[in-house]
Amino acid sequence: MATTMQNNLITPEVLGAYLDVKLIDAIKLTPFMEVDRTLQGRAGDVLTLPKYAYIGEANDLGEGEAMVPVALQASTVEVQVKKIAKAVEITDEAIMNHYGDAVNEIGKQLLVAIADKIEKDCFAELGKATLSVAVDAFDKEAILDAQLKFGEDLEDGMVIFVRPEQFNALRKDADFVHVEAGARIVSGHYGKVFGVDVIVSNRVAEKQAFLVKRGALALIAKQNCQCEQDRDILRMTNVYTAHEFYVPYLKYEDRAVKITIG
């Protein structure tokens, strides 16, 4: 009779490396936000992050006239480091009987669980945007109304995050441009309207949508994803855990517009 040995299972080191490589790719928001790993290894569960005010446009200057320096206005915001975790328990019977590929499925499920939570928190940060617009119904005109909040600063690449029912309204429009599968920038990207990439996500709250410029969001990773494994010798089960310390952070509040519908 074959015996399930410890080396037949996924080791925490292998599982942790797998999650580190795949985690960022599994989050739809990743291509549009800054991922900062510079604070890894530093102690503390509260981070103080800087915010700088614009110094204003340049002034006219006459011949021989001295410039008047202005001060760079900086403010700070304190953010709490979040800890999230998920655990999976599997019996020896489930492994030995080869019911599917149960051991590798653990890695995939933990990946999805951690990524889902991070993505949910990032969308919650988008809800803090200082720019907002209210529309009676969602259609392509809502995108134009949201873009107006950026004033003349329309050169930056933009994406709009919508729910499936909102996407359904957009793709019926003649101005909707479908993209081929190979041209998609992220899962859920199906087309463009007025040059704005349309991303479909169930993470968007009902009666909301978000028009976002790249770099508006930041994800500060305090450490690599940590995985551990433990053996319950009495019940003959194996427990795998994964946890992550991070901060989702709306770095530029004026680079996101919250659209409220109805």
GROMACS .gro file of C-alpha atoms in nm:
model
  262
    1MET     CA    1   0.000   0.000   0.000
    2ALA     CA    2   0.131   0.342  -0.096
    3THR     CA    3   0.191   0.576   0.193
    4THR     CA    4   0.141   0.950   0.159
    5MET     CA    5   0.465   1.108   0.271
    6GLN     CA    6   0.526   1.471   0.359
    7ASN     CA    7   0.719   1.528   0.035
    8ASN     CA    8   0.413   1.425  -0.167
    9LEU     CA    9   0.238   1.741  -0.056
   10ILE     CA   10   0.294   2.101  -0.156
   11THR     CA   11   0.555   2.254   0.071
   12PRO     CA   12   0.489   2.601   0.217
   13GLU     CA   13   0.792   2.741   0.032
   14VAL     CA   14   0.667   2.619  -0.306
   15LEU     CA   15   0.315   2.736  -0.235
   16GLY     CA   16   0.436   3.077  -0.119
   17ALA     CA   17   0.651   3.123  -0.428
   18TYR     CA   18   0.357   3.026  -0.649
   19LEU     CA   19   0.130   3.282  -0.483
   20ASP     CA   20   0.393   3.557  -0.506
   21VAL     CA   21   0.432   3.505  -0.879
   22LYS     CA   22   0.063   3.472  -0.959
   23LEU     CA   23  -0.104   3.699  -0.704
   24ILE     CA   24  -0.050   4.036  -0.871
   25ASP     CA   25  -0.153   3.897  -1.210
   26ALA     CA   26  -0.475   3.765  -1.059
   27ILE     CA   27  -0.593   4.114  -0.956
   28LYS     CA   28  -0.772   4.301  -1.235
   29LEU     CA   29  -0.670   4.639  -1.100
   30THR     CA   30  -0.296   4.563  -1.108
   31PRO     CA   31  -0.220   4.702  -1.458
   32PHE     CA   32  -0.370   5.036  -1.354
   33MET     CA   33  -0.214   5.086  -1.013
   34GLU     CA   34   0.129   5.123  -0.861
   35VAL     CA   35   0.259   4.819  -0.673
   36ASP     CA   36   0.508   4.926  -0.406
   37ARG     CA   37   0.728   4.668  -0.233
   38THR     CA   38   0.980   4.911  -0.085
   39LEU     CA   39   0.837   4.882   0.268
   40GLN     CA   40   0.885   4.507   0.291
   41GLY     CA   41   1.065   4.407   0.605
   42ARG     CA   42   1.003   4.735   0.788
   43ALA     CA   43   0.837   4.716   1.127
   44GLY     CA   44   0.507   4.883   1.209
   45ASP     CA   45   0.142   4.832   1.129
   46VAL     CA   46   0.062   5.199   1.058
   47LEU     CA   47   0.220   5.372   0.760
   48THR     CA   48   0.248   5.750   0.720
   49LEU     CA   49   0.226   5.834   0.351
   50PRO     CA   50   0.292   6.176   0.194
   51LYS     CA   51   0.061   6.379  -0.026
   52TYR     CA   52   0.180   6.689  -0.209
   53ALA     CA   53  -0.025   6.986  -0.326
   54TYR     CA   54   0.033   7.138  -0.670
   55ILE     CA   55   0.260   7.449  -0.653
   56GLY     CA   56   0.053   7.630  -0.915
   57GLU     CA   57   0.127   7.753  -1.263
   58ALA     CA   58   0.435   7.963  -1.347
   59ASN     CA   59   0.424   8.344  -1.322
   60ASP     CA   60   0.513   8.617  -1.567
   61LEU     CA   61   0.856   8.761  -1.495
   62GLY     CA   62   0.987   9.095  -1.614
   63GLU     CA   63   1.349   9.173  -1.704
   64GLY     CA   64   1.561   9.200  -1.393
   65GLU     CA   65   1.268   9.102  -1.174
   66ALA     CA   66   1.333   8.852  -0.896
   67MET     CA   67   1.129   8.537  -0.865
   68VAL     CA   68   0.932   8.478  -0.549
   69PRO     CA   69   0.978   8.120  -0.424
   70VAL     CA   70   0.677   7.928  -0.301
   71ALA     CA   71   0.673   7.648  -0.048
   72LEU     CA   72   0.600   7.292  -0.144
   73GLN     CA   73   0.292   7.204   0.057
   74ALA     CA   74   0.296   6.851   0.186
   75SER     CA   75   0.045   6.665   0.394
   76THR     CA   76   0.042   6.313   0.528
   77VAL     CA   77  -0.215   6.044   0.574
   78GLU     CA   78  -0.190   5.746   0.807
   79VAL     CA   79  -0.304   5.411   0.676
   80GLN     CA   80  -0.345   5.085   0.863
   81VAL     CA   81  -0.170   4.777   0.733
   82LYS     CA   82  -0.423   4.503   0.664
   83LYS     CA   83  -0.373   4.136   0.738
   84ILE     CA   84  -0.579   3.881   0.550
   85ALA     CA   85  -0.561   3.504   0.570
   86LYS     CA   86  -0.722   3.185   0.446
   87ALA     CA   87  -0.683   2.822   0.551
   88VAL     CA   88  -0.760   2.493   0.378
   89GLU     CA   89  -0.771   2.151   0.541
   90ILE     CA   90  -0.744   1.826   0.345
   91THR     CA   91  -0.761   1.464   0.461
   92ASP     CA   92  -0.515   1.192   0.368
   93GLU     CA   93  -0.800   1.009   0.195
   94ALA     CA   94  -0.868   1.303  -0.036
   95ILE     CA   95  -0.501   1.306  -0.138
   96MET     CA   96  -0.445   0.931  -0.173
   97ASN     CA   97  -0.770   0.865  -0.357
   98HIS     CA   98  -0.673   1.126  -0.617
   99TYR     CA   99  -1.011   1.295  -0.619
  100GLY     CA  100  -0.910   1.537  -0.888
  101ASP     CA  101  -0.580   1.713  -0.823
  102ALA     CA  102  -0.671   1.817  -0.473
  103VAL     CA  103  -0.327   1.927  -0.355
  104ASN     CA  104  -0.261   2.159  -0.650
  105GLU     CA  105  -0.618   2.285  -0.625
  106ILE     CA  106  -0.532   2.414  -0.277
  107GLY     CA  107  -0.276   2.649  -0.427
  108LYS     CA  108  -0.523   2.779  -0.686
  109GLN     CA  109  -0.800   2.828  -0.432
  110LEU     CA  110  -0.575   3.014  -0.189
  111LEU     CA  111  -0.458   3.235  -0.474
  112VAL     CA  112  -0.815   3.325  -0.567
  113ALA     CA  113  -0.913   3.385  -0.204
  114ILE     CA  114  -0.626   3.627  -0.133
  115ALA     CA  115  -0.659   3.806  -0.469
  116ASP     CA  116  -1.035   3.847  -0.430
  117LYS     CA  117  -0.997   4.016  -0.092
  118ILE     CA  118  -0.722   4.251  -0.210
  119GLU     CA  119  -0.925   4.346  -0.516
  120LYS     CA  120  -1.234   4.409  -0.303
  121ASP     CA  121  -1.035   4.642  -0.076
  122CYS     CA  122  -0.890   4.826  -0.376
  123PHE     CA  123  -1.237   4.895  -0.514
  124ALA     CA  124  -1.336   5.023  -0.169
  125GLU     CA  125  -1.047   5.270  -0.196
  126LEU     CA  126  -1.181   5.391  -0.531
  127GLY     CA  127  -1.499   5.482  -0.348
  128LYS     CA  128  -1.298   5.753  -0.167
  129ALA     CA  129  -1.245   5.947  -0.490
  130THR     CA  130  -1.309   6.320  -0.448
  131LEU     CA  131  -1.445   6.352  -0.801
  132SER     CA  132  -1.795   6.218  -0.860
  133VAL     CA  133  -2.087   6.245  -1.100
  134ALA     CA  134  -2.448   6.129  -1.073
  135VAL     CA  135  -2.643   6.001  -1.374
  136ASP     CA  136  -3.003   5.880  -1.409
  137ALA     CA  137  -2.903   5.579  -1.621
  138PHE     CA  138  -2.572   5.433  -1.731
  139ASP     CA  139  -2.473   5.464  -2.096
  140LYS     CA  140  -2.187   5.608  -2.300
  141GLU     CA  141  -2.295   5.960  -2.206
  142ALA     CA  142  -2.209   5.879  -1.845
  143ILE     CA  143  -1.848   5.823  -1.952
  144LEU     CA  144  -1.836   6.167  -2.112
  145ASP     CA  145  -1.985   6.327  -1.800
  146ALA     CA  146  -1.721   6.156  -1.586
  147GLN     CA  147  -1.437   6.261  -1.818
  148LEU     CA  148  -1.551   6.623  -1.781
  149LYS     CA  149  -1.444   6.604  -1.416
  150PHE     CA  150  -1.082   6.577  -1.533
  151GLY     CA  151  -1.108   6.909  -1.715
  152GLU     CA  152  -0.853   6.935  -1.993
  153ASP     CA  153  -0.636   6.655  -1.854
  154LEU     CA  154  -0.766   6.385  -2.087
  155GLU     CA  155  -0.439   6.264  -2.236
  156ASP     CA  156  -0.370   5.999  -1.973
  157GLY     CA  157  -0.493   5.648  -2.039
  158MET     CA  158  -0.826   5.578  -1.872
  159VAL     CA  159  -1.029   5.272  -1.785
  160ILE     CA  160  -1.385   5.241  -1.667
  161PHE     CA  161  -1.482   4.963  -1.429
  162VAL     CA  162  -1.843   4.856  -1.471
  163ARG     CA  163  -2.076   4.581  -1.361
  164PRO     CA  164  -2.197   4.321  -1.616
  165GLU     CA  165  -2.536   4.488  -1.657
  166GLN     CA  166  -2.370   4.821  -1.731
  167PHE     CA  167  -2.138   4.656  -1.980
  168ASN     CA  168  -2.441   4.508  -2.153
  169ALA     CA  169  -2.574   4.860  -2.212
  170LEU     CA  170  -2.240   4.976  -2.357
  171ARG     CA  171  -2.177   4.690  -2.597
  172LYS     CA  172  -2.514   4.745  -2.764
  173ASP     CA  173  -2.402   5.095  -2.861
  174ALA     CA  174  -2.264   5.168  -3.208
  175ASP     CA  175  -1.963   5.349  -3.054
  176PHE     CA  176  -1.850   5.041  -2.864
  177VAL     CA  177  -1.533   4.892  -3.015
  178HIS     CA  178  -1.468   4.525  -2.939
  179VAL     CA  179  -1.112   4.409  -2.877
  180GLU     CA  180  -0.972   4.072  -2.974
  181ALA     CA  181  -0.878   3.826  -2.704
  182GLY     CA  182  -0.505   3.873  -2.771
  183ALA     CA  183  -0.537   4.250  -2.732
  184ARG     CA  184  -0.700   4.244  -2.390
  185ILE     CA  185  -0.498   4.420  -2.124
  186VAL     CA  186  -0.656   4.226  -1.837
  187SER     CA  187  -0.927   3.971  -1.769
  188GLY     CA  188  -1.266   4.137  -1.816
  189HIS     CA  189  -1.145   4.381  -2.083
  190TYR     CA  190  -1.377   4.349  -2.381
  191GLY     CA  191  -1.370   4.682  -2.561
  192LYS     CA  192  -1.345   5.059  -2.570
  193VAL     CA  193  -1.578   5.356  -2.576
  194PHE     CA  194  -1.439   5.698  -2.669
  195GLY     CA  195  -1.089   5.555  -2.622
  196VAL     CA  196  -1.167   5.442  -2.267
  197ASP     CA  197  -1.098   5.075  -2.191
  198VAL     CA  198  -1.405   4.900  -2.050
  199ILE     CA  199  -1.333   4.648  -1.772
  200VAL     CA  200  -1.612   4.429  -1.636
  201SER     CA  201  -1.597   4.331  -1.269
  202ASN     CA  202  -1.846   4.197  -1.017
  203ARG     CA  203  -1.642   4.384  -0.754
  204VAL     CA  204  -1.802   4.713  -0.859
  205ALA     CA  205  -2.089   4.793  -0.623
  206GLU     CA  206  -2.442   4.808  -0.759
  207LYS     CA  207  -2.539   5.142  -0.915
  208GLN     CA  208  -2.175   5.247  -0.934
  209ALA     CA  209  -1.896   5.267  -1.189
  210PHE     CA  210  -1.543   5.409  -1.173
  211LEU     CA  211  -1.350   5.603  -1.435
  212VAL     CA  212  -0.984   5.571  -1.339
  213LYS     CA  213  -0.655   5.706  -1.465
  214ARG     CA  214  -0.352   5.484  -1.440
  215GLY     CA  215  -0.159   5.535  -1.118
  216ALA     CA  216  -0.456   5.654  -0.914
  217LEU     CA  217  -0.433   5.349  -0.689
  218ALA     CA  218  -0.134   5.209  -0.506
  219LEU     CA  219  -0.090   4.871  -0.343
  220ILE     CA  220   0.178   4.864  -0.076
  221ALA     CA  221   0.298   4.511  -0.004
  222LYS     CA  222   0.454   4.480   0.341
  223GLN     CA  223   0.587   4.132   0.272
  224ASN     CA  224   0.570   3.845   0.030
  225CYS     CA  225   0.270   3.618   0.069
  226GLN     CA  226   0.344   3.378   0.354
  227CYS     CA  227   0.231   3.016   0.356
  228GLU     CA  228   0.246   2.758   0.632
  229GLN     CA  229   0.151   2.394   0.666
  230ASP     CA  230   0.064   2.187   0.971
  231ARG     CA  231  -0.019   1.824   1.031
  232ASP     CA  232  -0.296   1.700   1.261
  233ILE     CA  233  -0.170   1.351   1.345
  234LEU     CA  234  -0.483   1.256   1.540
  235ARG     CA  235  -0.726   1.334   1.257
  236MET     CA  236  -0.472   1.264   0.980
  237THR     CA  237  -0.533   1.591   0.799
  238ASN     CA  238  -0.308   1.858   0.656
  239VAL     CA  239  -0.379   2.229   0.697
  240TYR     CA  240  -0.243   2.493   0.460
  241THR     CA  241  -0.263   2.862   0.538
  242ALA     CA  242  -0.178   3.175   0.343
  243HIS     CA  243  -0.165   3.530   0.471
  244GLU     CA  244  -0.074   3.871   0.334
  245PHE     CA  245   0.006   4.212   0.487
  246TYR     CA  246  -0.070   4.505   0.257
  247VAL     CA  247  -0.220   4.852   0.221
  248PRO     CA  248  -0.461   4.949  -0.057
  249TYR     CA  249  -0.420   5.323  -0.104
  250LEU     CA  250  -0.592   5.580  -0.324
  251LYS     CA  251  -0.274   5.772  -0.392
  252TYR     CA  252  -0.427   6.039  -0.617
  253GLU     CA  253  -0.787   6.117  -0.527
  254ASP     CA  254  -0.825   6.339  -0.835
  255ARG     CA  255  -0.741   6.060  -1.078
  256ALA     CA  256  -1.061   5.865  -1.018
  257VAL     CA  257  -1.425   5.955  -1.073
  258LYS     CA  258  -1.703   5.773  -0.893
  259ILE     CA  259  -2.017   5.742  -1.105
  260THR     CA  260  -2.342   5.701  -0.912
  261ILE     CA  261  -2.636   5.566  -1.111
  262GLY     CA  262  -3.000   5.638  -1.043
   0.00000   0.00000   0.00000
